[in-house]
CSV table of C-alpha atoms in Angstrom, one decimal:
chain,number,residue,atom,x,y,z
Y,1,UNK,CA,-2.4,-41.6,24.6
Y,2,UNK,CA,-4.2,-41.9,21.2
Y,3,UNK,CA,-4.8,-39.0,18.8
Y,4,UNK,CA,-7.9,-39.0,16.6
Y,5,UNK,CA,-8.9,-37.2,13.9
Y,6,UNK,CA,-12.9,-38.0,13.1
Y,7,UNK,CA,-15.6,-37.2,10.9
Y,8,UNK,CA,-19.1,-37.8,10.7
Y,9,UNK,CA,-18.7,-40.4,14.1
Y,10,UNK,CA,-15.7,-42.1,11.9
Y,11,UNK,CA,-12.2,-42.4,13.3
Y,12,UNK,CA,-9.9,-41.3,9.9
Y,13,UNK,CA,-6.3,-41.5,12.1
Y,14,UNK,CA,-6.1,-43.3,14.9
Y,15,UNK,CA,-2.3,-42.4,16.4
Y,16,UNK,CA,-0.2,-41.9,19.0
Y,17,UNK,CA,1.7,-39.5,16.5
Y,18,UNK,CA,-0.4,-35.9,17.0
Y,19,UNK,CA,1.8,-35.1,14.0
Y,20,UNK,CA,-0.2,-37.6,12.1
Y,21,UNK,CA,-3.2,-36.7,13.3
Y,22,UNK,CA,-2.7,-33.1,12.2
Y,23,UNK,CA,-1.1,-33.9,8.9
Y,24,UNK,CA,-3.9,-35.6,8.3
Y,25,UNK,CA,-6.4,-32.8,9.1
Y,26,UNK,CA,-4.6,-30.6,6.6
Y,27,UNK,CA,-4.6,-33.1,4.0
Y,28,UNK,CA,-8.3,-33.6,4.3
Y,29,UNK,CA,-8.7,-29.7,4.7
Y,30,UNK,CA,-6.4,-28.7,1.5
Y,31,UNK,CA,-9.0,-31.3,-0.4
Y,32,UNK,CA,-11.5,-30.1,0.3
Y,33,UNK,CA,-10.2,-26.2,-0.5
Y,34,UNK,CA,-7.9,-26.9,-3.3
Y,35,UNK,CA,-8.7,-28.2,-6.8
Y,36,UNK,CA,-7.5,-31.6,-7.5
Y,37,UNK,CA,-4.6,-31.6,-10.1
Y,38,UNK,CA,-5.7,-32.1,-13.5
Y,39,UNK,CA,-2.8,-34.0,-14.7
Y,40,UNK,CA,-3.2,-36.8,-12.1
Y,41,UNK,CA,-5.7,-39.2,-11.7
Y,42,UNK,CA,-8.4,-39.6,-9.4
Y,43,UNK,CA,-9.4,-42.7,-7.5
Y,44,UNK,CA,-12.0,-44.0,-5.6
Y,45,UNK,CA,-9.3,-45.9,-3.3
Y,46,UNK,CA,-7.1,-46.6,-0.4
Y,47,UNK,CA,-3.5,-47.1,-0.4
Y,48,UNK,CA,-0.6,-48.0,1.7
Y,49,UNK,CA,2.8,-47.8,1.8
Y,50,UNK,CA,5.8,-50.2,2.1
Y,51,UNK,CA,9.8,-49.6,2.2
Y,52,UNK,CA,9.1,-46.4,0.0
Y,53,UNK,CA,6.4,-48.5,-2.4
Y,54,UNK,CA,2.7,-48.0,-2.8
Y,55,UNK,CA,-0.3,-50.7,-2.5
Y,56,UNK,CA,-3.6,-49.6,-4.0
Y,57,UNK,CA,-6.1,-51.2,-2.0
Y,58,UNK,CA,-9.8,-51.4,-2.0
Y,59,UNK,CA,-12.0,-48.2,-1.0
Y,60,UNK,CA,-12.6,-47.9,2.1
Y,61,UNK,CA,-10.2,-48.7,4.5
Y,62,UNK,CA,-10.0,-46.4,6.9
Y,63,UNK,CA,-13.5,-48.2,8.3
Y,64,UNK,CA,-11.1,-50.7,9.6
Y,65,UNK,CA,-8.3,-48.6,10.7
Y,66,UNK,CA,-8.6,-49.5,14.4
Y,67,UNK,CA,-8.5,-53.0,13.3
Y,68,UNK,CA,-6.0,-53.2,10.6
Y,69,UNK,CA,-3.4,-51.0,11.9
Y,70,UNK,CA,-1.2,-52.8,14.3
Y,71,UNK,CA,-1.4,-55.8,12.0
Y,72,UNK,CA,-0.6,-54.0,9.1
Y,73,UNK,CA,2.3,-52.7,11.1
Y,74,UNK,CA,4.1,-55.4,11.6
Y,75,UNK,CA,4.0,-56.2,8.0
Y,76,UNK,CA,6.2,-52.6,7.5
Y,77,UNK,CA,2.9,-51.2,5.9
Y,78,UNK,CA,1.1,-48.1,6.7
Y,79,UNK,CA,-1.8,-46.7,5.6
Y,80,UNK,CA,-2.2,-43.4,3.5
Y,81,UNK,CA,-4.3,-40.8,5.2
Y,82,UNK,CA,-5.8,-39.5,2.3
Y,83,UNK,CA,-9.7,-38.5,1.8
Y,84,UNK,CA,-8.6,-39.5,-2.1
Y,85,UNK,CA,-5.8,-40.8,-4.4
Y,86,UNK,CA,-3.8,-39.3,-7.1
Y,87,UNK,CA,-2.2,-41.5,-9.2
Y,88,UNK,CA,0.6,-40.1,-12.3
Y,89,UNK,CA,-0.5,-43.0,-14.8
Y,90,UNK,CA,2.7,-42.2,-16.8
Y,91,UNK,CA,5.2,-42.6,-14.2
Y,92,UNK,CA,2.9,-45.5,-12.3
Y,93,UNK,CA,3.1,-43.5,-8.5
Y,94,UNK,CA,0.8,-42.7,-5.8
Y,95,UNK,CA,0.9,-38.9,-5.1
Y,96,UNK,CA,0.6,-38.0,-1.7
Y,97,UNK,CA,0.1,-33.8,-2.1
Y,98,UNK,CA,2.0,-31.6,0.4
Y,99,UNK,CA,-1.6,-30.0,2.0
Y,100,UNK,CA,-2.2,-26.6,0.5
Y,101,UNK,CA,-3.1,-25.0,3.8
Y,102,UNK,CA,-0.1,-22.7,5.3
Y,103,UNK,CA,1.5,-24.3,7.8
Y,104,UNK,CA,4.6,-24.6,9.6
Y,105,UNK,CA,6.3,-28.3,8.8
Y,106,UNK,CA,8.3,-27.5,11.8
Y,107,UNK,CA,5.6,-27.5,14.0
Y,108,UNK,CA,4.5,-31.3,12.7
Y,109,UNK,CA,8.3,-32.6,13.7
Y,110,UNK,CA,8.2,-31.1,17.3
Y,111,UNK,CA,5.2,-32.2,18.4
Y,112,UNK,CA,6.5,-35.9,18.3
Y,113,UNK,CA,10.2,-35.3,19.7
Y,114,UNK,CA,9.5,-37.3,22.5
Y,115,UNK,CA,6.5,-39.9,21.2
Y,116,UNK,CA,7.1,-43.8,21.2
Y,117,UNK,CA,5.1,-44.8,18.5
Y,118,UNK,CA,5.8,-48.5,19.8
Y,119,UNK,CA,4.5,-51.0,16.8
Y,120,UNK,CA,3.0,-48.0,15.1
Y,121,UNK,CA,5.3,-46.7,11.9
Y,122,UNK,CA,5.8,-43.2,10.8
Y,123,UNK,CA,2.9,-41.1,8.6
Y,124,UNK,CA,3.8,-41.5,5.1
Y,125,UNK,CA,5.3,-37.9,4.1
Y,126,UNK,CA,4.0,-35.9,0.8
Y,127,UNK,CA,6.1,-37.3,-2.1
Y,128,UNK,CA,5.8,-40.1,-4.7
Y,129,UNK,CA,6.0,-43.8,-4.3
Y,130,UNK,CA,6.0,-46.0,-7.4
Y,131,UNK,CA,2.9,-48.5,-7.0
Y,132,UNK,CA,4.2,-51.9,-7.2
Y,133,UNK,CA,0.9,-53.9,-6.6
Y,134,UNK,CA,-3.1,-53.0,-6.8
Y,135,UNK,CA,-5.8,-55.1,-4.8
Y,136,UNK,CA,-9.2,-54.7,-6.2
Y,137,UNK,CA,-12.5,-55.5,-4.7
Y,138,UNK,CA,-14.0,-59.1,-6.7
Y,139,UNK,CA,-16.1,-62.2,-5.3
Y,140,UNK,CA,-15.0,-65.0,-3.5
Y,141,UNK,CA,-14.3,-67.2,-6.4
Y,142,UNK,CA,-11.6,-64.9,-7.8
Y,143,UNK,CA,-9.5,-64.0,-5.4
Y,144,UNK,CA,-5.8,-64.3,-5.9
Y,145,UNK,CA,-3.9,-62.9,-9.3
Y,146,UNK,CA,-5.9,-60.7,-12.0
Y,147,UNK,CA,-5.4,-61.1,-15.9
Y,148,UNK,CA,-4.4,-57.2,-16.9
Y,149,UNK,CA,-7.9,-56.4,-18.8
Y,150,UNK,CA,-9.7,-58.3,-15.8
Y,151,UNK,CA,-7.7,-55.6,-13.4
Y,152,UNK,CA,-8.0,-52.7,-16.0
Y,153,UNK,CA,-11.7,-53.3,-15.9
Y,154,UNK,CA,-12.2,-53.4,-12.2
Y,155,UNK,CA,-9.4,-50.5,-11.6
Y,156,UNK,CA,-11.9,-48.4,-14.6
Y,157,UNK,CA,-14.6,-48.1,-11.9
Y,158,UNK,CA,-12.8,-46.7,-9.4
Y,159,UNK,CA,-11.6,-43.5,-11.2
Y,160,UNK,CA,-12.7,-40.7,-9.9
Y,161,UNK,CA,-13.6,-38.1,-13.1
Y,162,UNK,CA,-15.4,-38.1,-16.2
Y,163,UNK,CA,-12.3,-37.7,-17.8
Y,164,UNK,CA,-11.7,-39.6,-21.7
Y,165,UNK,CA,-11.9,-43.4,-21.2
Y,166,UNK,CA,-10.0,-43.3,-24.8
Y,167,UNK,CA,-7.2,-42.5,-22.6
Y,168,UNK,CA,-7.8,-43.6,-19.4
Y,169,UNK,CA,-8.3,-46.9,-20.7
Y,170,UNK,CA,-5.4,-47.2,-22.1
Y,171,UNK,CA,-3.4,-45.5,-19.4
Y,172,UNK,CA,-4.6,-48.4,-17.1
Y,173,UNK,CA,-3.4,-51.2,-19.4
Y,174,UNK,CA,0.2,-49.5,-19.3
Y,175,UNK,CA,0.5,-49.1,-15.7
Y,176,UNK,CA,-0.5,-53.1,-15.2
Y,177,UNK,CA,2.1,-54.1,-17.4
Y,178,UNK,CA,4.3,-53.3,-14.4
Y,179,UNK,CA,1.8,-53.5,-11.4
Y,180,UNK,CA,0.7,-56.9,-10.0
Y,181,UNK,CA,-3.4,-57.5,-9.6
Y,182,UNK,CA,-5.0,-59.5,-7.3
Y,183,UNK,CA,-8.8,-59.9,-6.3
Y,184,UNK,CA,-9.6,-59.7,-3.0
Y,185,UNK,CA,-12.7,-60.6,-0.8
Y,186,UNK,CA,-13.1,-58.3,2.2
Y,187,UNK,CA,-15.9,-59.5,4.7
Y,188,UNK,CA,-14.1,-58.9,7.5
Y,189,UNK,CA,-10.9,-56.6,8.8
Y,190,UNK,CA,-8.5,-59.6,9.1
Y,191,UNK,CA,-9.1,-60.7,5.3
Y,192,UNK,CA,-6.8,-58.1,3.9
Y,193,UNK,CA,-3.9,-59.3,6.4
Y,194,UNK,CA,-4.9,-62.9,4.6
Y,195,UNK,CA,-4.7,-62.4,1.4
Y,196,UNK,CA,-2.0,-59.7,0.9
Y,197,UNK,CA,0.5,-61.5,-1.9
Y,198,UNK,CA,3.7,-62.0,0.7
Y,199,UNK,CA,5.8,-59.9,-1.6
Y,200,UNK,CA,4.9,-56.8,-0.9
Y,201,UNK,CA,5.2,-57.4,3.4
Y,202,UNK,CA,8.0,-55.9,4.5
């Protein structure tokens, strides 16, 4: 049986995990309730993650989620349910924030004591996972690997504040000395599955 978490007619988590389904609730919930952390970065972006290592991916992903999912699966990757990223730009990691809303944690771990997730993985958990690779959104010509102030430029738009571009700027440039960027052209689900660099499959 599948557990969904939905909004506005979109399907954000599509599971058999109900824990993931509810973690997700309260992640989306503790956004909306909590001010964002000013010493983290905003972005207009999805992400995934793979053996403990984050992929930045274009916005917008969770359209595809019950296409993409399985397939993405197999890979080792799973998708961040997140209405929105943090990145530290210092310490180059996704932050995945533990949800401000009081809960129990306990309550998340019974409810799938006895769930096969079959191909499914595991939610990604709160914490920090250092982003090894960032896919941007670019036209057909240009897929494949980004020059740094090609991916600095396309990475710009896709922050999320009107914080100072004197240091944001700059802050990008750092983090793509150690973060691959590649274009990608997304007309369809499958195309991500396509062009995904086969370093960072599991």
């Amino acid at each position: 049986r599948l557990n969904l978490l939905v909004q506005d007619g979109r399907q954000l988590v599509r599971s058999r995990s109900a824990a993931r389904a509810l973690a997700a609730l309260l992640s989306y919930v503790s956004a909306d309730t909590t001010p964002p952390d000013e010493d983290l970065l905003p972005l207009n972006a999805s992400a995934a993650v793979v053996d403990g290592a984050a992929l930045l991916l274009p916005p917008g992903m969770v359209n595809w989620t019950k296409q993409i999912q399985t397939t993405l699966a197999r890979r080792g990757i799973v998708l961040v349910d997140a209405p929105y990223l943090t990145l530290d730009l210092e310490s180059g990691e996704l932050v995945v924030p533990t949800p401000s809303v009081p809960h129990d944690p306990e309550v998340l771990s019974e409810l799938d004591a006895r769930v096969r997730l079959g191909p499914e993985l595991p939610h990604v958990p709160p914490g920090r996972y250092p982003v090894i690779a960032w896919y941007l959104n670019r036209s057909p010509d240009e897929v494949g690997p980004l020059s740094p102030a090609l991916a600095v430029a396309s990475a710009y738009g896709l922050v999320a504040t009107d914080g100072d571009p004197l240091m944001i700027g700059p802050g990008l440039a750092q983090l793509f000395r150690g973060v691959s960027a590649h274009g990608v052209w997304l007309d369809r689900p499958g195309a991500l599955d396509e062009q995904l660099d086969p370093a960072h499959r599991s």
